[in-house]
Coordinates of C-alpha atoms and ligand atoms in Angstrom, one line a residue:
X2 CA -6.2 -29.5 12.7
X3 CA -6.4 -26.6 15.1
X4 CA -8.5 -26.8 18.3
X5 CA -11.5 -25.0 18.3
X6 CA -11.1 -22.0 20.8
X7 CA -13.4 -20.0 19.7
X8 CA -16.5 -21.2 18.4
X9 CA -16.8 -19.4 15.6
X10 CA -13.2 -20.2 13.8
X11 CA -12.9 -23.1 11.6
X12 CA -16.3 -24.8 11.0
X13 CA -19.0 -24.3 7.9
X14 CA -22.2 -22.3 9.2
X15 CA -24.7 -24.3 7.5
X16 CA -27.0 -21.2 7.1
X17 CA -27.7 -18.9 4.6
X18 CA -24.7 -16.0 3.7
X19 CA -27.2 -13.0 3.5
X20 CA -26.6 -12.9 7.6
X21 CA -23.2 -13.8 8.1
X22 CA -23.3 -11.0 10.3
X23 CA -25.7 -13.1 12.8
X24 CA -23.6 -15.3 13.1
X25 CA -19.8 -13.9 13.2
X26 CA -19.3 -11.5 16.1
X27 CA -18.4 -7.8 14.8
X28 CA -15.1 -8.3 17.1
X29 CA -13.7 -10.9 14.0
X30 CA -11.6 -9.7 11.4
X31 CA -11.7 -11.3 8.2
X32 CA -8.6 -11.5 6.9
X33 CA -9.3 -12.6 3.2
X34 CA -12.4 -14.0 1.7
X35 CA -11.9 -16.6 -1.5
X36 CA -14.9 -17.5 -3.0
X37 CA -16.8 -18.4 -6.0
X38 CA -20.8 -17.6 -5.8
X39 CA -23.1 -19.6 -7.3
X40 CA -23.8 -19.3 -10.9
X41 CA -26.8 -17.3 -11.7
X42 CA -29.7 -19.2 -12.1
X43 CA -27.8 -22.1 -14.4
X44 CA -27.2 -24.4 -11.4
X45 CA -29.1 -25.9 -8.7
X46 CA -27.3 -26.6 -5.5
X47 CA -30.5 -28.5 -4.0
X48 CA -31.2 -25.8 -1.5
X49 CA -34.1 -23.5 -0.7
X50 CA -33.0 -19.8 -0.4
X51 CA -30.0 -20.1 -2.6
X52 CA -28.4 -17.3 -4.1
X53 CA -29.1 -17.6 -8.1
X54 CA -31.5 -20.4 -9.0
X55 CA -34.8 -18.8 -9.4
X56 CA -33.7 -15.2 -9.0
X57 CA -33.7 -12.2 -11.1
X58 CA -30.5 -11.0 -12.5
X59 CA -30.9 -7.5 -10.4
X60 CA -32.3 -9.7 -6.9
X61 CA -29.0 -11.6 -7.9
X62 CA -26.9 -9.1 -8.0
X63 CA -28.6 -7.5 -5.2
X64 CA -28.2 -10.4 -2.9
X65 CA -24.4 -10.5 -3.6
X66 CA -23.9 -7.0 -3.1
X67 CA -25.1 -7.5 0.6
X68 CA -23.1 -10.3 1.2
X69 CA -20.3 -8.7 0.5
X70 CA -21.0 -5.3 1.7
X71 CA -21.6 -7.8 5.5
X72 CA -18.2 -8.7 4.6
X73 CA -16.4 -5.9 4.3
X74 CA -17.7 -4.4 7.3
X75 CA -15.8 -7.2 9.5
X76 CA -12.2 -7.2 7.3
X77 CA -9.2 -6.3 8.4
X78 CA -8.4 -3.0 7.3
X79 CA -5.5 -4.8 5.1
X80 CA -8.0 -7.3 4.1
X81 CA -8.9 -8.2 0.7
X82 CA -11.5 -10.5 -1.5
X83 CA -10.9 -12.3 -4.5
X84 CA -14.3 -13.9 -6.5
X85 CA -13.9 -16.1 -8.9
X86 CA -16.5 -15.6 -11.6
X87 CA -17.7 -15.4 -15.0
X88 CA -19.9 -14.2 -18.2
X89 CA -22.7 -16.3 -19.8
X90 CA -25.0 -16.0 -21.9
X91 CA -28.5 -15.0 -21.3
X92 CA -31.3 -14.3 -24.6
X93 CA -28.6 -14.3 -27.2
X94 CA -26.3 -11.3 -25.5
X95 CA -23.1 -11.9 -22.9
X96 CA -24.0 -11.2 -19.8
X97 CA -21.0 -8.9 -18.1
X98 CA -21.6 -10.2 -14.5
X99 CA -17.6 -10.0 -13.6
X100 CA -18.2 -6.1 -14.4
X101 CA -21.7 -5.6 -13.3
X102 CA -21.1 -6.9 -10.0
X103 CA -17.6 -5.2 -9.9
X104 CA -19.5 -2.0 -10.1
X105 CA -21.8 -3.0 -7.3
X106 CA -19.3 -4.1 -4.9
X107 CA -17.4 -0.8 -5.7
X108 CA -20.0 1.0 -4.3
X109 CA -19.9 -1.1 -1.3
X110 CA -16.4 0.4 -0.7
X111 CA -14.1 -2.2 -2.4
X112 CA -11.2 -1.2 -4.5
X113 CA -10.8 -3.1 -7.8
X114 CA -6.8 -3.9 -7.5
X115 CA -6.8 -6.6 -10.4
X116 CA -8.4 -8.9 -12.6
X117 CA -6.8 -11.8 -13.2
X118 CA -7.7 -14.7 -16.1
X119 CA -7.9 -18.1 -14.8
X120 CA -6.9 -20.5 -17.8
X121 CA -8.3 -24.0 -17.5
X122 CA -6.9 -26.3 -19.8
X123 CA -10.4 -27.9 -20.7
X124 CA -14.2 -27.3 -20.3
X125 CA -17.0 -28.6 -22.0
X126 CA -16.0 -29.6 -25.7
X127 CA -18.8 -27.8 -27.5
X128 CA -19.4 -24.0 -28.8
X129 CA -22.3 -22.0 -29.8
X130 CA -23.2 -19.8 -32.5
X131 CA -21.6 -16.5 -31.9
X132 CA -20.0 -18.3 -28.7
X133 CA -16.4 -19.4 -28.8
X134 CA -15.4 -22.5 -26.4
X135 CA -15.0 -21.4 -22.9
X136 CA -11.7 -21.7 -21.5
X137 CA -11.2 -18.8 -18.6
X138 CA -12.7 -17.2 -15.9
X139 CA -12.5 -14.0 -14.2
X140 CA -10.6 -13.8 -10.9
X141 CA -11.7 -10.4 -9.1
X142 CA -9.2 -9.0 -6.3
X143 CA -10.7 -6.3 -4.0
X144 CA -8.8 -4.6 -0.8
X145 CA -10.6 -2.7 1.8
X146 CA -7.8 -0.2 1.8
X147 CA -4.3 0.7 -0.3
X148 CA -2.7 -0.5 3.3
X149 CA -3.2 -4.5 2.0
X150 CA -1.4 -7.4 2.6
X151 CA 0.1 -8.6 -0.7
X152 CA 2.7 -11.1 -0.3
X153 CA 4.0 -11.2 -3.7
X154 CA 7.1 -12.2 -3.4
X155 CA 6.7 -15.7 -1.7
X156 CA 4.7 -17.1 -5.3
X157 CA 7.2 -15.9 -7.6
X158 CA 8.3 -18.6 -9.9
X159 CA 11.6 -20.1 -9.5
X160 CA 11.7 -22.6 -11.5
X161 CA 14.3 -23.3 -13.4
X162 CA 13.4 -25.6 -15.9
X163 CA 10.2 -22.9 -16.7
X164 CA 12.4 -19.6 -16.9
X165 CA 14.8 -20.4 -19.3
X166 CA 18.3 -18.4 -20.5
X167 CA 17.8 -15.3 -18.7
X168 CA 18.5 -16.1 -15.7
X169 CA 21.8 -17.3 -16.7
X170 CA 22.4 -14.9 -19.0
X171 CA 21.2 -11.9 -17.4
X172 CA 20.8 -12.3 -13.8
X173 CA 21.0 -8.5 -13.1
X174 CA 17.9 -8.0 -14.9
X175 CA 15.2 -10.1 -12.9
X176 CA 14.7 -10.2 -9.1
X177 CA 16.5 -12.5 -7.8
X178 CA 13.3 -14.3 -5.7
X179 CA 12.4 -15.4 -9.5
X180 CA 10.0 -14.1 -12.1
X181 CA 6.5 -12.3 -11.0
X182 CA 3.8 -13.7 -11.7
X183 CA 1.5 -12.4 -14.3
X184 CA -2.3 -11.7 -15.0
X185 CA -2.8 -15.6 -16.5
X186 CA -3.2 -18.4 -14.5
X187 CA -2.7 -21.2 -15.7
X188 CA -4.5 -24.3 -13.4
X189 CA -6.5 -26.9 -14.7
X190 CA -9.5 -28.1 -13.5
X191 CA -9.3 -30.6 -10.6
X192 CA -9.6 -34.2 -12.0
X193 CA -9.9 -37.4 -9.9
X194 CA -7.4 -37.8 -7.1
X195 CA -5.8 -34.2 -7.2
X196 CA -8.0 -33.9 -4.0
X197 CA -7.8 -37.5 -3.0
X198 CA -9.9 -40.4 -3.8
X199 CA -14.2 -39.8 -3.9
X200 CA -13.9 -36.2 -3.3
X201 CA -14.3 -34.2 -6.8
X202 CA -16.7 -37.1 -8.0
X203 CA -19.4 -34.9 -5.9
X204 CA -18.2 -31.3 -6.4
X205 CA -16.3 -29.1 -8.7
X206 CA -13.9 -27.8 -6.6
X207 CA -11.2 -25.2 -7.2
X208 CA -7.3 -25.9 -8.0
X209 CA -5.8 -26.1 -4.8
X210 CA -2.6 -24.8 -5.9
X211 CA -4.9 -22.3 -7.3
X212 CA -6.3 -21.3 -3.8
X213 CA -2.7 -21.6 -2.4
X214 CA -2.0 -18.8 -4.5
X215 CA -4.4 -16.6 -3.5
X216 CA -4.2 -17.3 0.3
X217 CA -0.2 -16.8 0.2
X218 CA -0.4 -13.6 -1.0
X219 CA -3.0 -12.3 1.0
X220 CA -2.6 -13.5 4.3
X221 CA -0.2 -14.9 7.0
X222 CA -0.3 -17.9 9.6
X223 CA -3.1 -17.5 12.1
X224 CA -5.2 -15.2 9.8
X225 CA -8.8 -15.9 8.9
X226 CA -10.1 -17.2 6.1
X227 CA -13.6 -17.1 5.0
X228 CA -15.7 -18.5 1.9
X229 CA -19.5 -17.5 2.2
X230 CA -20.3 -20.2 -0.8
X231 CA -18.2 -22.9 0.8
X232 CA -19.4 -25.7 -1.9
X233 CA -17.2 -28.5 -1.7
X234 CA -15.0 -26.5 1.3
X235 CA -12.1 -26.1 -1.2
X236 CA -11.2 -23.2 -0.1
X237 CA -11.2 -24.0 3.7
X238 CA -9.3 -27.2 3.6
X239 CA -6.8 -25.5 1.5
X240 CA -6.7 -22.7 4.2
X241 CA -6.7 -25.0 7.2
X242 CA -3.7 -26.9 6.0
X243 CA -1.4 -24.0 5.7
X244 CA -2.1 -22.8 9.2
X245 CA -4.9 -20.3 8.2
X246 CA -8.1 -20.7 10.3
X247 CA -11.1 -20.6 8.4
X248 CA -14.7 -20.3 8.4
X249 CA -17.2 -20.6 5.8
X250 CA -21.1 -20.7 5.5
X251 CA -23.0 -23.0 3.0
X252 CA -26.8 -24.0 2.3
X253 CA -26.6 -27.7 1.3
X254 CA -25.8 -29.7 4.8
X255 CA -24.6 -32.6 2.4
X256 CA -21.7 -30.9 1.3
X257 CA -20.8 -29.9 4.6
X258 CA -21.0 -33.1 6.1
X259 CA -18.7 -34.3 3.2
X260 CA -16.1 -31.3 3.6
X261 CA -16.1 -32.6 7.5
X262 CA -15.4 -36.5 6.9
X263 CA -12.9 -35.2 4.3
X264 CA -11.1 -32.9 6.2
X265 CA -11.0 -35.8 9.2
X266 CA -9.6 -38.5 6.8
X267 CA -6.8 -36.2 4.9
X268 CA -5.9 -33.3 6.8
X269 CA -2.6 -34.2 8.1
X270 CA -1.3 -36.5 4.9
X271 CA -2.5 -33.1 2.9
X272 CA -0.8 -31.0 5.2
X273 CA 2.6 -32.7 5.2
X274 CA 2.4 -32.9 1.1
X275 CA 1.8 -29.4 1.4
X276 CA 4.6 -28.8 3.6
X277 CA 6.9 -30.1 1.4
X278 CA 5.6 -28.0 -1.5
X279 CA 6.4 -24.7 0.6
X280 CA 9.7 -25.6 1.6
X281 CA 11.2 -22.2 0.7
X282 CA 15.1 -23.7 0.5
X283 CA 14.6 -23.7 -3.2
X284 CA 14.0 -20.0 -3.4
X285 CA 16.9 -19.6 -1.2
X286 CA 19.2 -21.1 -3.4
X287 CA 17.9 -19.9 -6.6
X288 CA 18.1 -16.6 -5.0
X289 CA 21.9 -16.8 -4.0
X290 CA 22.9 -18.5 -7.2
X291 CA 21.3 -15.0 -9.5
X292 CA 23.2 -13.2 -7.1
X293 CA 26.5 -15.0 -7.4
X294 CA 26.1 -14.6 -11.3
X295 CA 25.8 -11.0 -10.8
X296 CA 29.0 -10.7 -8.9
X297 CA 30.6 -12.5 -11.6
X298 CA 28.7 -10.7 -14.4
X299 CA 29.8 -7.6 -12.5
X300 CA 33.3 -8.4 -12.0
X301 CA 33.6 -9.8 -15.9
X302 CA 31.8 -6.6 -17.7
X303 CA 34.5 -4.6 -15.2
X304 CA 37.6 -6.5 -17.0
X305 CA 36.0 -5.8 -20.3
X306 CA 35.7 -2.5 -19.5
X307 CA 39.1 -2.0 -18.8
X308 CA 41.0 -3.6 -21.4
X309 CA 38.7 -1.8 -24.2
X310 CA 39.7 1.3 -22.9
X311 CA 43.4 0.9 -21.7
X312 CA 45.8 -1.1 -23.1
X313 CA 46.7 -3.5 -20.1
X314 CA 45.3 -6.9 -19.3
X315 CA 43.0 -7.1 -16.4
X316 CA 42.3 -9.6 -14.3
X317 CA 40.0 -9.4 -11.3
X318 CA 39.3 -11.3 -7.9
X319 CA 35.8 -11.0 -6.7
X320 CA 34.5 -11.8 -3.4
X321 CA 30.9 -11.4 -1.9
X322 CA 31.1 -9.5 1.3
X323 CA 27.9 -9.3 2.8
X324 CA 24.1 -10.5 1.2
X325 CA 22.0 -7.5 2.0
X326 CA 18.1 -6.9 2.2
X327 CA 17.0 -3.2 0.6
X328 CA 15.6 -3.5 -2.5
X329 CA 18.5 -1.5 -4.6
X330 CA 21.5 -3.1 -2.5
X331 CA 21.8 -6.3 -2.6
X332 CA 25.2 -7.0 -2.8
X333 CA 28.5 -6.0 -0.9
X334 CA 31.1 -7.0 -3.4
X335 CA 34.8 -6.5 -3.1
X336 CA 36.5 -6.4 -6.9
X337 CA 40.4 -6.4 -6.5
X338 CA 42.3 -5.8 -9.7
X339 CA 45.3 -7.8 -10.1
X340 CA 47.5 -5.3 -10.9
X341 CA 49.0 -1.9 -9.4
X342 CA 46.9 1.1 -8.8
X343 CA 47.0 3.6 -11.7
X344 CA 45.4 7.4 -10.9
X345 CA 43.8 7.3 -14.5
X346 CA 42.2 4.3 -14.1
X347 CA 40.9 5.4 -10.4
X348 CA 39.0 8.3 -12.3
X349 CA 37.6 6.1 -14.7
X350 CA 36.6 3.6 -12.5
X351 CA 34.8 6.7 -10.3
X352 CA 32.9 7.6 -13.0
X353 CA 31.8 4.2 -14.6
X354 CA 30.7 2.2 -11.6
X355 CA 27.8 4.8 -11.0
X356 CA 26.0 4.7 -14.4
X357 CA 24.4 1.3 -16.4
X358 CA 24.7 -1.6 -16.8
X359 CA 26.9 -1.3 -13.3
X360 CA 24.6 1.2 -11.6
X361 CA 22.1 -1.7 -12.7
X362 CA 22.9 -4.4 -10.9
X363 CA 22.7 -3.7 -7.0
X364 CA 25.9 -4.3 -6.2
X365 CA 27.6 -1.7 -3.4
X366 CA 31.1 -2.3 -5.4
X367 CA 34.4 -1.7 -3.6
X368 CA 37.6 -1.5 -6.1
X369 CA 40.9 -2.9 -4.7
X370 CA 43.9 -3.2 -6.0
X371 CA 46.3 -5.8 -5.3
X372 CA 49.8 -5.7 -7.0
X373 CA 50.9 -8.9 -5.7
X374 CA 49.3 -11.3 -7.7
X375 CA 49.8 -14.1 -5.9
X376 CA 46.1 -15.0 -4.0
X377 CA 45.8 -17.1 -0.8
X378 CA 45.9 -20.4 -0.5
X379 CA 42.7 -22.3 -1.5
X380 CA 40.3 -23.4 -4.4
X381 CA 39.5 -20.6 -6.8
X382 CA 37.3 -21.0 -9.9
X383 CA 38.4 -18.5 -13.0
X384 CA 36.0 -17.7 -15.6
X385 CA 36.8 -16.5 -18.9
X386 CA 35.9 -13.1 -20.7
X387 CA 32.7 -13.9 -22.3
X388 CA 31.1 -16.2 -19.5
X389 CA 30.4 -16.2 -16.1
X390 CA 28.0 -19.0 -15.9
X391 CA 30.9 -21.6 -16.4
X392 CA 33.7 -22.0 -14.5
X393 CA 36.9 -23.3 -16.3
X394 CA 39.8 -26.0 -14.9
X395 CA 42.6 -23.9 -16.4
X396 CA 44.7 -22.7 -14.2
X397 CA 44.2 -19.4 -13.2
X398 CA 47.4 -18.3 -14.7
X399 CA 46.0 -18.7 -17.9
X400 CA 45.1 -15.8 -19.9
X401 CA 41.8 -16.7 -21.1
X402 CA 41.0 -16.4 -17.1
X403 CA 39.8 -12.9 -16.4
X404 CA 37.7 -13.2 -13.4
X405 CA 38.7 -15.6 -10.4
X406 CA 36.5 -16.1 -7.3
X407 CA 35.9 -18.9 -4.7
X408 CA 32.4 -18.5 -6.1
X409 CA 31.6 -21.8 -8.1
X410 CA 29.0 -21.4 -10.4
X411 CA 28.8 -24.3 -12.9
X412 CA 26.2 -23.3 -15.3
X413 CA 26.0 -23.7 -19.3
X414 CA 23.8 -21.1 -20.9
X415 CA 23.1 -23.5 -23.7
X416 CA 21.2 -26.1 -21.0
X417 CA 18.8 -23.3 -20.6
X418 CA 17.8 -22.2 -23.8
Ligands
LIG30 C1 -20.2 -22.3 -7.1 S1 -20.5 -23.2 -5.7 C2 -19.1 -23.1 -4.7 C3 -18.0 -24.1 -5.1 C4 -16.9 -24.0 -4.1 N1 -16.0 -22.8 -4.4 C5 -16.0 -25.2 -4.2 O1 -14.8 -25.2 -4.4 O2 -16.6 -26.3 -4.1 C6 -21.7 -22.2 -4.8 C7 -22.2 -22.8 -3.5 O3 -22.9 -21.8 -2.8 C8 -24.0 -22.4 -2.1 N2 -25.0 -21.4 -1.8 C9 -26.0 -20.9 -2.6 N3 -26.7 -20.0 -2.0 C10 -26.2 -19.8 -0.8 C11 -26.5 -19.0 0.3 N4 -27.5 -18.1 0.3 N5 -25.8 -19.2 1.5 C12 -24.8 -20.1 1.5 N6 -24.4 -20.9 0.5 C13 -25.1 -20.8 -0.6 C14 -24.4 -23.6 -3.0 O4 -25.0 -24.6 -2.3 C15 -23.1 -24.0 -3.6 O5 -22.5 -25.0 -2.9

C-alpha cells in the first residue's frame, strides 16, 4: 500500500459526505468518483445523519444533489462520476430515481455520457404484483467536460473462447484490441470468498471486476479515486490495488474499521492476483494474430481477384513490413506476385486496392512483382484459396497454394464456431 504523504489521500473520512469540501482541500483533483448512495429510505446503515433513511424523497434528492455538486467543483477537468443506482417502488408507482436525480445532477453541471445496465445473475427470488423480478441496475456515467479520460480500449474483450468465428473469419472487420464493450454488464453479485474470507458476510459490496472496469477506463496510475458512500470500501480497495490512490468518506465507523483490517490482511495477495489479471501480453498477441489474418486475408482476396478477372494463376508472397499505430493504418504489407509484371494488370491493381473490401482493411499495400519464383531460403507456410486461417504442409509448389508467408497462423474456423 502507498505511504501516506499527504494526509488527505487514501484513508475513509468517517464524517458525513454533505461537507466533503471541509475536509478535502480545494487544491485536490478528483479524478473519478465510483459510488453507490444509499438507498432511499429502505435501508438503515446504523448511523445518525445518513443520507435516505428518514428523509423525504425531495430532502433526498436534495442532499445528493449537494454532494455531488461539492464534487464536481474539485474534479479534474477530465474527470468523470459513475453512480450506481436504481428504481423502486414507492405507494404502488416506480419511483424513476436513476432519472430524477440525473436531472438534478445535470443542473449541477454534469454531462450525462451513458447509462449502462448492470446484470446480476440473481436477487431476491420473489416478485410483486405489477412488479417483475429485479435483475439490473442503473450505472450512471457523468464527465465534467467533453475533454474526459475514457480509456476504452484497455477493457475490450479479447477473449477468444467468448468472440467466436469472426475473428477468424473476418479479422478486417473488428478492431484488432478485441470487441467493445457494450451497454450490459454482466457481473454477478459478490458471493463468499470473491472478496476473501468474512468480508461480504458484513456488506454487499460491488463486483470488483465490476469496479475494475469503471476505474480502467476513467483514470490512470496515481489518480484519485473517491467514493463519498464508502460502505464496505469496495471501491477503494479495488482502487488502491491498481495503483489508484483513493479516498472515501462514510458514516458507520464499523465499516471503516473493517475496510482498514481488510485492506491490512489482503492488500498485497489482492494486488499480485490482480496483477496477473492485467497482464496486457494477451491483448498483444490477440492483437498481432487479427492483424496477421488480415495480411493473409488481404493477400488471398488479392489472388482471387486476379484470377477471376485474368486468365493466369496467381500466387502471392506476403510479408508484414512494419506494425503501425494510426487508427486507419495499421499495417505495412508488402504483396509480391509470383509472376512477371503485366501493364494491364498494374492498372487494375491501381484502381482496386483503393476501394472495399481492400480499402477496408488498413493495410498501406505495396505490390511487387517478382518473376523469379524461386523465394529465399527458409520456412514458409502456403495457404490455400479459400482460407487463410490454416496453414497447409503441401509444398508450396502445389497449386492449391495461393498465398505463401513466413506468417504461421494455424487456426480452424470450425474450432470457433
Ligand atoms: C449503498 S451503501 C454503499 C455500499 C458500497 N458501495 C459498498 O461497496 O459496500 C451506502 C453507504 O453510505 C453510508 N452513508 C449514508 N449516509 C452517509 C453520509 N451522509 N455520509 C457518508 N456516508 C453515508 C452508509 O452508511 C452506507 O454504508
Amino acid at each position: 500500500m502507498k505511504k501516506n504523504k499527504n494526509k488527505t489521500l487514501n484513508k475513509v473520512f468517517n464524517n458525513d459526505a454533505r461537507e466533503i469540501l471541509k475536509f478535502l482541500g480545494s487544491d485536490i483533483k478528483i479524478k473519478t468518483t465510483i459510488t453507490s448512495p444509499p438507498y432511499f429510505d429502505m435501508k438503515d446503515y446504523g448511523s445518525e445523519n445518513q443520507v435516505g433513511y428518514g428523509q423525504t424523497y425531495e430532502l433526498y434528492l436534495q442532499d445528493l444533489k449537494s454532494i455531488f455538486e461539492s464534487i464536481y467543483s474539485i474534479t479534474d477537468n477530465d474527470g468523470s462520476l459513475w453512480v450506481i443506482i436504481d428504481t423502486f417502488k414507492r405507494d404502488n408507482q416506480v419511483v424513476t430515481l436513476p432519472f430524477d436525480l440525473s436531472n438534478k445532477l445535470k443542473e449541477s453541471g454534469w454531462l450525462l455520457q451513458d447509462i449502462i445496465i448492470w446484470k446480476k445473475d440473481k436477487t431476491v427470488p420473489w416478485s410483486t404484483k405489477g412488479f417483475m423480478q429485479r435483475k439490473f441496475e442503473y450505472i450512471l456515467f457523468f464527465t465534467k467536460s467533453n475533454e474526459f479520460k475514457y480509456n476504452k480500449d484497455r477493457v475490450r474483450n479479447f477473449d477468444t473462447s467468448q468472440l467466436k468465428r469472426w475473428w477468424v473469419k473476418y479479422p478486417e472487420r473488428y478492431n484488432p484490441k478485441g470487441k467493445a464493450l457494450d451497454e450490459i454488464w454482466e457481473f454477478p453479485i459478490p458471493v463468499q470468498g470473491s472478496w476473501g474470507d468474512q468480508y461480504v458476510r458484513h456488506f454487499c459490496p460491488l463486483p470488483k471486476e465490476m469496479v475494475a472496469t469503471m476505474i480502467e477506463i476513467s483514470t490512470d496510475k496515481e489518480d484519485l479515486v473517491l467514493d463519498p458512500f464508502a460502505g464496505s470500501g469496495s471501491v477503494l480497495f479495488q482502487s488502491s490495488i491498481m495503483q489508484r490512490n483513493y479516498v472515501g468518506f462514510e458514516l458507520n465507523i464499523e465499516y471503516i474499521n473493517m475496510f482498514e483490517d481488510y485492506i491490512k490482511k489482503m492488500h498485497s495477495k489482492l494486488k499480485k492476483e490482480h496483477s496477473k489479471i492485467i497482464d496486457n501480453s494477451d491483448q498483444t498477441l490477440f492483437e498481432k494474430r487479427i492483424l496477421e489474418l488480415r495480411a493473409l486475408k488481404f493477400g488471398r482476396i488479392l489472388v482471387n481477384k486476379i484470377e477471376e478477372n485474368f486468365e493466369i494463376e496467381a500466387k502471392v508472397y506476403v510479408t508484414i513490413r512494419k506494425f503501425l499505430t494510426e487508427k486507419t493504418k495499421l499495417l505495412e504489407v508488402d504483396y509480391e506476385l509470383l509472376m512477371s509484371e503485366n501493364i494491364e494488370l498494374n492498372t487494375f491493381l491501381n484502381d482496386i486496392l483503393i476501394k472495399p473490401p481492400f480499402s477496408k482493411f488498413g493495410i498501406t499495400a505495396k505490390i511487387k512483382f517478382k518473376n523469379n519464383q524461386e523465394l529465399k531460403r527458409g520456412k514458409y507456410y502456403g495457404y490455400t484459396k479459400t482460407n487463410s486461417y490454416a496453414y497447409s504442409s503441401l509444398p508450396i509448389e502445389s497449386s492449391k497454394i495461393k498465398v505463401i508467408s513466413k506468417i504461421c497462423v494455424n487456426l480452424k474456423e470450425s474450432d470457433y464456431e
